[in-house]
Short mmCIF file of C-alpha atoms and ligand atoms in Angstrom, two decimals:
data_model
loop_
_atom_site.label_atom_id
_atom_site.label_comp_id
_atom_site.label_asym_id
_atom_site.label_seq_id
_atom_site.Cartn_x
_atom_site.Cartn_y
_atom_site.Cartn_z
CA MET A 1 0.00 0.00 0.00
CA ALA A 2 1.32 3.46 -0.89
CA PRO A 3 2.36 5.60 2.09
CA PRO A 4 -0.08 8.41 2.89
CA CYS A 5 0.84 11.74 1.32
CA SER A 6 2.00 14.44 3.73
CA ALA A 7 -1.35 16.27 3.49
CA ASP A 8 -3.06 13.13 4.85
CA VAL A 9 -0.58 12.89 7.71
CA MET A 10 -1.27 16.49 8.70
CA SER A 11 -5.04 16.23 8.45
CA PRO A 12 -6.86 15.51 11.72
CA ALA A 13 -8.87 12.88 9.83
CA ALA A 14 -5.75 10.88 8.86
CA HIS A 15 -6.19 8.37 11.69
CA ALA A 16 -9.63 9.45 12.77
CA PRO A 17 -12.20 8.97 14.05
CA TYR A 18 -10.85 9.81 17.45
CA SER A 19 -13.43 9.44 20.19
CA PHE A 20 -13.24 11.68 23.25
CA SER A 21 -16.15 9.94 24.96
CA ALA A 22 -16.47 10.41 28.71
CA ALA A 23 -18.36 7.15 29.08
CA ALA A 24 -15.47 4.82 28.29
CA GLY A 25 -11.80 5.29 27.43
CA PRO A 26 -10.06 3.81 24.41
CA LEU A 27 -7.79 0.80 24.82
CA PRO A 28 -4.24 1.41 23.61
CA ALA A 29 -3.56 -0.41 20.32
CA GLU A 30 -1.14 -2.86 22.02
CA VAL A 31 -3.77 -3.80 24.63
CA ALA A 32 -6.46 -4.30 21.97
CA ALA A 33 -4.09 -6.56 20.00
CA GLU A 34 -3.20 -8.62 23.10
CA LEU A 35 -6.87 -8.98 23.91
CA ALA A 36 -7.70 -10.22 20.40
CA GLU A 37 -4.86 -12.73 20.75
CA ALA A 38 -6.09 -13.89 24.17
CA CYS A 39 -9.58 -14.49 22.76
CA ARG A 40 -8.38 -16.51 19.73
CA PRO A 41 -9.15 -20.21 20.10
CA ARG A 42 -5.90 -22.22 20.15
CA ARG A 43 -5.38 -25.93 20.45
CA GLY A 44 -4.99 -26.97 24.07
CA GLU A 45 -5.86 -23.54 25.51
CA ILE A 46 -9.11 -22.08 26.78
CA PRO A 47 -9.80 -18.67 25.19
CA ALA A 48 -9.86 -15.78 27.69
CA PRO A 49 -13.66 -15.23 27.82
CA CYS A 50 -14.29 -18.88 28.75
CA VAL A 51 -11.61 -19.42 31.41
CA PRO A 52 -13.42 -20.90 34.47
CA PHE A 53 -13.09 -18.68 37.51
CA THR A 54 -12.43 -21.76 39.58
CA SER A 55 -9.26 -22.59 37.62
CA ALA A 56 -5.65 -21.98 38.65
CA ALA A 57 -5.25 -19.93 35.45
CA TYR A 58 -7.96 -17.46 36.52
CA ARG A 59 -6.59 -17.25 40.06
CA ARG A 60 -3.19 -16.37 38.64
CA LEU A 61 -4.72 -13.74 36.34
CA GLN A 62 -6.52 -12.09 39.25
CA GLU A 63 -3.47 -12.26 41.53
CA GLU A 64 -1.27 -10.68 38.86
CA THR A 65 -3.88 -7.96 38.28
CA GLU A 66 -4.00 -7.14 41.98
CA ALA A 67 -0.20 -7.19 42.29
CA SER A 68 0.10 -4.82 39.34
CA LEU A 69 -2.48 -2.43 40.82
CA ARG A 70 -0.68 -2.54 44.18
CA ARG A 71 2.68 -1.76 42.56
CA LEU A 72 1.24 1.05 40.44
CA LEU A 73 -0.57 2.83 43.27
CA GLY A 74 1.67 1.76 46.18
CA ILE A 75 -1.33 0.29 48.00
CA PRO A 76 -0.32 -0.50 51.60
CA GLN A 77 -0.78 -4.01 53.03
CA HIS A 78 -3.59 -2.93 55.37
CA PHE A 79 -5.84 -2.21 52.37
CA ARG A 80 -7.79 -4.94 50.62
CA VAL A 81 -8.41 -4.84 46.88
CA LEU A 82 -11.85 -6.12 45.88
CA PHE A 83 -13.02 -6.86 42.34
CA MET A 84 -16.76 -6.40 42.06
CA HIS A 85 -19.64 -6.12 39.57
CA GLY A 86 -22.20 -3.39 39.00
CA GLY A 87 -20.15 -0.34 38.06
CA ALA A 88 -19.57 2.72 40.20
CA SER A 89 -23.33 3.30 40.47
CA THR A 90 -23.65 0.12 42.52
CA GLN A 91 -20.96 1.45 44.87
CA PHE A 92 -23.19 4.48 45.47
CA ALA A 93 -25.38 2.05 47.45
CA LEU A 94 -22.63 -0.26 48.69
CA VAL A 95 -20.62 2.48 50.41
CA PRO A 96 -23.47 3.36 52.82
CA LEU A 97 -24.52 -0.29 53.15
CA ASN A 98 -20.98 -1.41 54.02
CA LEU A 99 -19.65 1.52 56.01
CA ALA A 100 -22.53 3.09 57.92
CA ASN A 101 -22.06 0.60 60.78
CA GLY A 102 -25.45 1.28 62.27
CA ARG A 103 -24.89 5.06 62.20
CA ARG A 104 -27.51 7.22 60.56
CA LEU A 105 -25.33 10.11 59.49
CA VAL A 106 -23.13 10.12 56.37
CA ALA A 107 -21.37 13.16 54.87
CA TYR A 108 -21.15 14.09 51.20
CA VAL A 109 -19.32 16.79 49.28
CA ASP A 110 -21.49 17.97 46.40
CA SER A 111 -18.97 18.84 43.71
CA GLY A 112 -21.23 18.11 40.74
CA HIS A 113 -23.43 15.66 38.86
CA TRP A 114 -21.85 12.38 40.05
CA SER A 115 -21.71 13.48 43.69
CA ARG A 116 -25.42 14.14 43.52
CA ARG A 117 -26.08 10.73 42.01
CA ALA A 118 -24.07 9.16 44.85
CA MET A 119 -25.98 11.19 47.45
CA ALA A 120 -29.39 10.31 46.05
CA GLU A 121 -28.58 6.63 46.39
CA ALA A 122 -27.09 7.00 49.89
CA ALA A 123 -30.24 8.84 51.02
CA ARG A 124 -32.12 5.53 50.59
CA TYR A 125 -30.05 4.03 53.42
CA ALA A 126 -28.81 6.87 55.61
CA GLU A 127 -29.21 10.50 56.56
CA VAL A 128 -27.10 12.52 54.13
CA ALA A 129 -25.44 15.74 55.28
CA VAL A 130 -24.00 17.93 52.52
CA VAL A 131 -20.77 19.33 53.98
CA ALA A 132 -19.71 21.49 51.04
CA GLN A 133 -21.12 22.43 47.67
CA ALA A 134 -19.52 23.57 44.40
CA ARG A 135 -20.84 26.85 43.06
CA ASP A 136 -19.75 28.71 39.93
CA GLY A 137 -16.88 26.27 39.41
CA MET A 138 -15.52 26.77 42.96
CA LEU A 139 -15.54 24.52 46.01
CA PRO A 140 -14.80 25.53 49.62
CA GLU A 141 -11.44 24.41 51.07
CA PRO A 142 -11.66 21.23 53.25
CA SER A 143 -10.97 23.36 56.36
CA ARG A 144 -14.36 25.03 55.71
CA TRP A 145 -16.36 21.83 55.21
CA ARG A 146 -19.10 21.51 57.83
CA LEU A 147 -18.14 17.98 58.78
CA ASP A 148 -19.88 16.38 61.79
CA PRO A 149 -17.43 13.93 63.47
CA ARG A 150 -20.36 11.56 64.09
CA ALA A 151 -20.64 10.87 60.33
CA ALA A 152 -19.78 7.27 59.41
CA TYR A 153 -17.72 8.54 56.45
CA CYS A 154 -17.30 11.50 54.13
CA HIS A 155 -17.79 10.87 50.42
CA ILE A 156 -16.02 12.82 47.68
CA THR A 157 -15.87 12.53 43.90
CA THR A 158 -12.23 13.16 43.05
CA ASN A 159 -13.02 14.00 39.42
CA GLU A 160 -16.46 15.19 38.34
CA THR A 161 -16.64 13.63 34.89
CA ALA A 162 -19.66 15.68 33.81
CA ASP A 163 -18.61 19.07 35.22
CA GLY A 164 -14.87 19.02 34.54
CA LEU A 165 -14.00 19.72 38.17
CA GLN A 166 -11.22 17.78 39.88
CA LEU A 167 -10.07 17.86 43.51
CA GLY A 168 -6.34 18.34 44.05
CA GLU A 169 -4.79 16.93 47.21
CA LEU A 170 -7.10 14.58 49.13
CA PRO A 171 -8.45 16.19 52.33
CA ALA A 172 -7.13 15.15 55.76
CA ILE A 173 -10.33 14.64 57.78
CA ASP A 174 -11.35 12.92 60.99
CA VAL A 175 -13.83 10.43 59.52
CA PRO A 176 -13.06 7.76 56.90
CA LEU A 177 -12.84 9.24 53.41
CA ALA A 178 -14.83 7.41 50.68
CA ALA A 179 -13.68 8.44 47.22
CA ASP A 180 -15.39 7.84 43.88
CA MET A 181 -12.36 7.78 41.59
CA SER A 182 -14.13 6.37 38.54
CA SER A 183 -12.60 8.83 36.12
CA ASP A 184 -9.19 9.49 37.67
CA LEU A 185 -7.94 6.34 39.40
CA LEU A 186 -4.52 5.52 37.85
CA THR A 187 -4.10 9.06 36.51
CA ARG A 188 -2.66 10.53 39.74
CA PRO A 189 -0.59 9.43 42.71
CA LEU A 190 -2.66 8.61 45.81
CA ASP A 191 -2.00 9.31 49.47
CA PHE A 192 -3.45 6.22 51.15
CA SER A 193 -3.01 7.75 54.60
CA ARG A 194 -6.06 9.87 53.69
CA ILE A 195 -8.26 7.11 52.23
CA GLY A 196 -10.83 4.81 53.83
CA VAL A 197 -12.24 3.39 50.61
CA ALA A 198 -11.63 4.32 46.98
CA TYR A 199 -13.57 2.82 44.10
CA ALA A 200 -13.63 3.02 40.33
CA ALA A 201 -15.45 1.36 37.48
CA ALA A 202 -12.87 -0.02 35.05
CA GLN A 203 -14.10 1.36 31.73
CA LYS A 204 -12.32 4.72 31.72
CA ASN A 205 -8.67 4.22 32.70
CA LEU A 206 -8.23 0.57 33.56
CA GLY A 207 -10.20 -1.61 31.20
CA VAL A 208 -13.78 -2.12 30.09
CA ALA A 209 -17.19 -2.06 31.78
CA GLY A 210 -18.08 -5.05 33.93
CA LEU A 211 -15.36 -4.77 36.56
CA THR A 212 -15.29 -2.38 39.51
CA VAL A 213 -12.22 -1.97 41.70
CA VAL A 214 -12.71 -1.25 45.41
CA ILE A 215 -9.67 -0.49 47.60
CA VAL A 216 -10.73 -0.57 51.23
CA ARG A 217 -8.88 -0.15 54.53
CA GLU A 218 -9.03 -3.44 56.41
CA ASP A 219 -10.38 -1.98 59.65
CA LEU A 220 -13.49 -0.74 57.80
CA LEU A 221 -14.53 -4.29 56.92
CA GLY A 222 -17.27 -5.93 58.97
CA ARG A 223 -19.47 -2.85 59.41
CA ALA A 224 -22.11 -3.80 56.85
CA HIS A 225 -25.84 -3.48 57.37
CA PRO A 226 -27.23 -7.01 57.92
CA ALA A 227 -29.51 -6.71 54.87
CA THR A 228 -26.52 -6.16 52.52
CA PRO A 229 -26.57 -8.88 49.83
CA ARG A 230 -23.66 -11.22 50.47
CA VAL A 231 -22.04 -10.71 47.05
CA MET A 232 -22.10 -6.98 47.78
CA ASN A 233 -20.64 -7.26 51.26
CA TYR A 234 -17.03 -6.01 51.26
CA ALA A 235 -15.97 -8.30 54.14
CA ALA A 236 -17.54 -11.37 52.53
CA GLN A 237 -15.90 -10.64 49.18
CA ALA A 238 -12.55 -9.96 50.88
CA GLU A 239 -12.85 -13.30 52.67
CA ALA A 240 -13.61 -15.07 49.37
CA ASP A 241 -10.84 -13.25 47.40
CA SER A 242 -13.57 -11.58 45.29
CA ARG A 243 -14.75 -14.98 44.06
CA LEU A 244 -17.92 -15.35 46.09
CA ASN A 245 -19.68 -15.65 42.75
CA THR A 246 -18.43 -15.72 39.16
CA PRO A 247 -16.23 -12.67 38.58
CA PRO A 248 -16.27 -10.82 35.21
CA VAL A 249 -13.50 -12.95 33.74
CA LEU A 250 -13.12 -11.19 30.40
CA ALA A 251 -13.18 -7.71 31.94
CA MET A 252 -10.50 -8.89 34.40
CA THR A 253 -8.38 -10.04 31.45
CA VAL A 254 -8.64 -6.58 29.90
CA THR A 255 -7.66 -4.88 33.18
CA HIS A 256 -4.75 -7.31 33.58
CA ARG A 257 -3.40 -6.26 30.17
CA MET A 258 -4.21 -2.58 30.69
CA LEU A 259 -2.31 -2.46 34.01
CA ARG A 260 0.65 -4.24 32.43
CA TRP A 261 0.61 -1.60 29.68
CA THR A 262 0.42 1.16 32.31
CA GLU A 263 3.48 -0.24 34.11
CA ALA A 264 5.40 -0.67 30.85
CA ASN A 265 4.62 2.92 29.92
CA GLY A 266 6.04 4.59 33.00
CA GLY A 267 3.40 3.95 35.67
CA ILE A 268 1.44 6.55 37.58
CA ASP A 269 3.99 9.35 37.27
CA ALA A 270 3.94 9.04 33.49
CA MET A 271 0.12 8.90 33.41
CA ALA A 272 -0.13 11.96 35.69
CA HIS A 273 2.40 13.79 33.57
CA ALA A 274 0.52 12.93 30.35
CA ALA A 275 -2.79 14.11 31.86
CA ALA A 276 -1.19 17.41 32.92
CA ARG A 277 0.49 17.90 29.54
CA ARG A 278 -2.65 17.12 27.49
CA SER A 279 -5.07 19.18 29.56
CA GLY A 280 -2.49 21.97 29.95
CA ALA A 281 -2.18 22.28 26.18
CA LEU A 282 -5.97 22.34 25.75
CA TYR A 283 -6.55 24.89 28.53
CA ALA A 284 -3.79 27.06 27.04
CA ALA A 285 -5.60 27.01 23.69
CA LEU A 286 -8.91 27.89 25.38
CA ASP A 287 -7.38 30.67 27.51
CA GLY A 288 -5.50 31.99 24.49
CA SER A 289 -8.65 32.29 22.38
CA GLY A 290 -9.35 35.89 23.45
CA GLY A 291 -12.64 34.90 25.12
CA PHE A 292 -13.95 32.81 22.21
CA TYR A 293 -13.97 29.80 24.57
CA ARG A 294 -14.74 29.93 28.29
CA CYS A 295 -13.95 27.42 30.99
CA PRO A 296 -16.54 27.48 33.80
CA VAL A 297 -14.29 25.89 36.45
CA ALA A 298 -11.86 27.76 38.74
CA THR A 299 -8.28 27.31 37.50
CA LEU A 300 -7.12 25.26 40.51
CA LEU A 301 -10.03 22.83 40.13
CA ARG A 302 -9.88 22.36 36.36
CA SER A 303 -9.99 18.67 35.52
CA ARG A 304 -6.92 17.15 33.87
CA ILE A 305 -9.06 14.26 32.65
CA ASN A 306 -12.37 15.80 31.53
CA PRO A 307 -11.86 19.45 30.55
CA CYS A 308 -15.24 21.14 29.98
CA PHE A 309 -15.72 24.42 28.17
CA ARG A 310 -18.28 26.64 26.45
CA LEU A 311 -18.27 28.84 23.41
CA ALA A 312 -18.91 32.49 24.30
CA ASP A 313 -21.53 32.49 21.52
CA PRO A 314 -23.65 29.44 22.48
CA ASP A 315 -25.21 29.42 18.99
CA LEU A 316 -21.84 28.21 17.68
CA THR A 317 -21.74 25.10 19.88
CA GLU A 318 -23.69 22.90 17.44
CA ARG A 319 -21.52 24.05 14.56
CA PHE A 320 -18.38 23.33 16.60
CA LEU A 321 -19.59 19.81 17.34
CA GLU A 322 -20.65 19.16 13.73
CA GLU A 323 -17.39 20.40 12.25
CA ALA A 324 -15.39 18.45 14.83
CA ALA A 325 -17.28 15.26 13.95
CA ALA A 326 -16.70 15.92 10.24
CA ALA A 327 -12.96 16.19 11.04
CA GLY A 328 -13.15 12.81 12.81
CA LEU A 329 -13.19 14.19 16.37
CA THR A 330 -16.25 12.62 17.98
CA ASP A 331 -18.16 12.44 21.29
CA LEU A 332 -17.34 15.98 22.38
CA ARG A 333 -20.86 17.01 23.40
CA GLY A 334 -21.08 18.06 27.05
CA HIS A 335 -23.07 16.00 29.54
CA PRO A 336 -26.84 16.52 28.93
CA GLN A 337 -27.26 18.17 32.36
CA VAL A 338 -24.28 20.49 31.86
CA GLY A 339 -24.15 21.38 28.15
CA GLY A 340 -21.22 22.92 26.27
CA VAL A 341 -18.25 20.84 25.16
CA ARG A 342 -16.43 18.12 27.09
CA VAL A 343 -13.16 16.40 26.25
CA SER A 344 -11.97 13.18 27.90
CA PHE A 345 -8.25 12.45 28.20
CA TYR A 346 -8.26 8.96 29.68
CA ASN A 347 -4.97 7.05 29.91
CA GLY A 348 -5.53 5.16 26.66
CA VAL A 349 -6.04 8.31 24.54
CA ASP A 350 -3.50 8.61 21.74
CA ASP A 351 -1.31 11.74 21.70
CA ALA A 352 -2.12 12.12 17.99
CA ALA A 353 -5.79 12.50 18.97
CA VAL A 354 -4.90 15.24 21.46
CA ALA A 355 -2.83 17.13 18.88
CA ALA A 356 -5.62 16.84 16.29
CA LEU A 357 -8.19 18.11 18.76
CA ILE A 358 -6.16 21.12 19.88
CA SER A 359 -5.39 22.11 16.34
CA PHE A 360 -9.13 21.92 15.53
CA VAL A 361 -10.05 24.01 18.61
CA GLU A 362 -7.57 26.73 17.58
CA ASP A 363 -8.55 26.61 13.93
CA PHE A 364 -12.29 26.85 14.67
CA ALA A 365 -11.73 29.97 16.81
CA ARG A 366 -9.62 31.54 14.06
CA ARG A 367 -12.27 30.89 11.41
CA ARG A 368 -15.37 31.77 13.46
CA GLY A 369 -14.00 34.31 15.93
N1 PMP B 1 -18.94 8.16 39.07
C1 PMP B 1 -18.31 8.88 38.14
C2 PMP B 1 -17.37 9.96 38.57
C3 PMP B 1 -18.53 8.62 36.79
O1 PMP B 1 -17.91 9.34 35.86
C4 PMP B 1 -19.42 7.58 36.41
C5 PMP B 1 -19.71 7.24 34.98
N2 PMP B 1 -19.47 8.20 34.05
C6 PMP B 1 -20.06 6.86 37.42
C7 PMP B 1 -19.79 7.17 38.74
C8 PMP B 1 -21.05 5.76 37.10
O2 PMP B 1 -20.32 4.68 36.64
P1 PMP B 1 -21.06 3.36 36.12
O3 PMP B 1 -21.66 3.68 34.80
O4 PMP B 1 -19.94 2.35 36.03
O5 PMP B 1 -22.07 2.97 37.12
#
């Protein structure tokens, strides 16, 4: 096949479409190829999707996945890693069910859409106190949170995927911290001295939907409400090495490969650096547009994973999205409850996609500004 001419190489559409979907991150090409290989039927070997969870092969896969996650994040020994089903939304119920320990009061920071979804679910099981609330892209400092020490835990959303707002350093507080890290686990270093439980669905930075990772401090196990279903009980799953029922074997295989790729590509520091570099370049383009684009989040809280922005002339938003899609840059529409434009820079996003997007953002402002 003839090599592409230089015009093709320069065009954003040369390797497009590039998806910037917030719902799920792309798998790096190497991971996708390994996965295809693992699924291919071969004489004498069980293809990855059909490996029985009771086999030594599956146990090894899960142990290697956990070891890789522990190395990447530096998870201390007194934390258990659980592999569960049901996505992050199920954890919205499982956090109060497992941690409330007979207490009525639970604390939540309302930093945006996903915090509110978590709160609504918790309110079915406990009395929810909102200790801080984001307004106009700003959130009070932890020292100003109205945290009642009687709360069983305090829940935060480290990265608000829909709003483009990300917390920096984790707060040091007197009750166990429960962190929804669905969109930024493995994109930043973590201070486990601040964490009680952290959870993330796998489909953004560490695999595909079907697997949810829960990292929980050992002393918080055994506090579940008696009506908690057994497969959703942290202590019971810890006891059974997350194999109380059939785990999502194929999703585990993807996470196994994805974590191996993350380690081979420089680990957490490299992922954090890439997230800062990509979002920094985009925010610079937005800030340098002379007001054509506006970012609604305070500079210190701007997400490195899901930058959100608006066009000063809202009538141009549809045109922006249409032209972007025509250039092969897809899934940029903001969350339905938020509007505007949203970009997602999950770990598997290709640098070529980032460069193509930024050049489109700048070019659109030049042509329409
Ligand atoms: N929390 C956050 C921060 C999210 O971004 C999402 C999904 N976008 C969820 C929770 C819900 O995840 P799931 O679809 O796996 O339930």
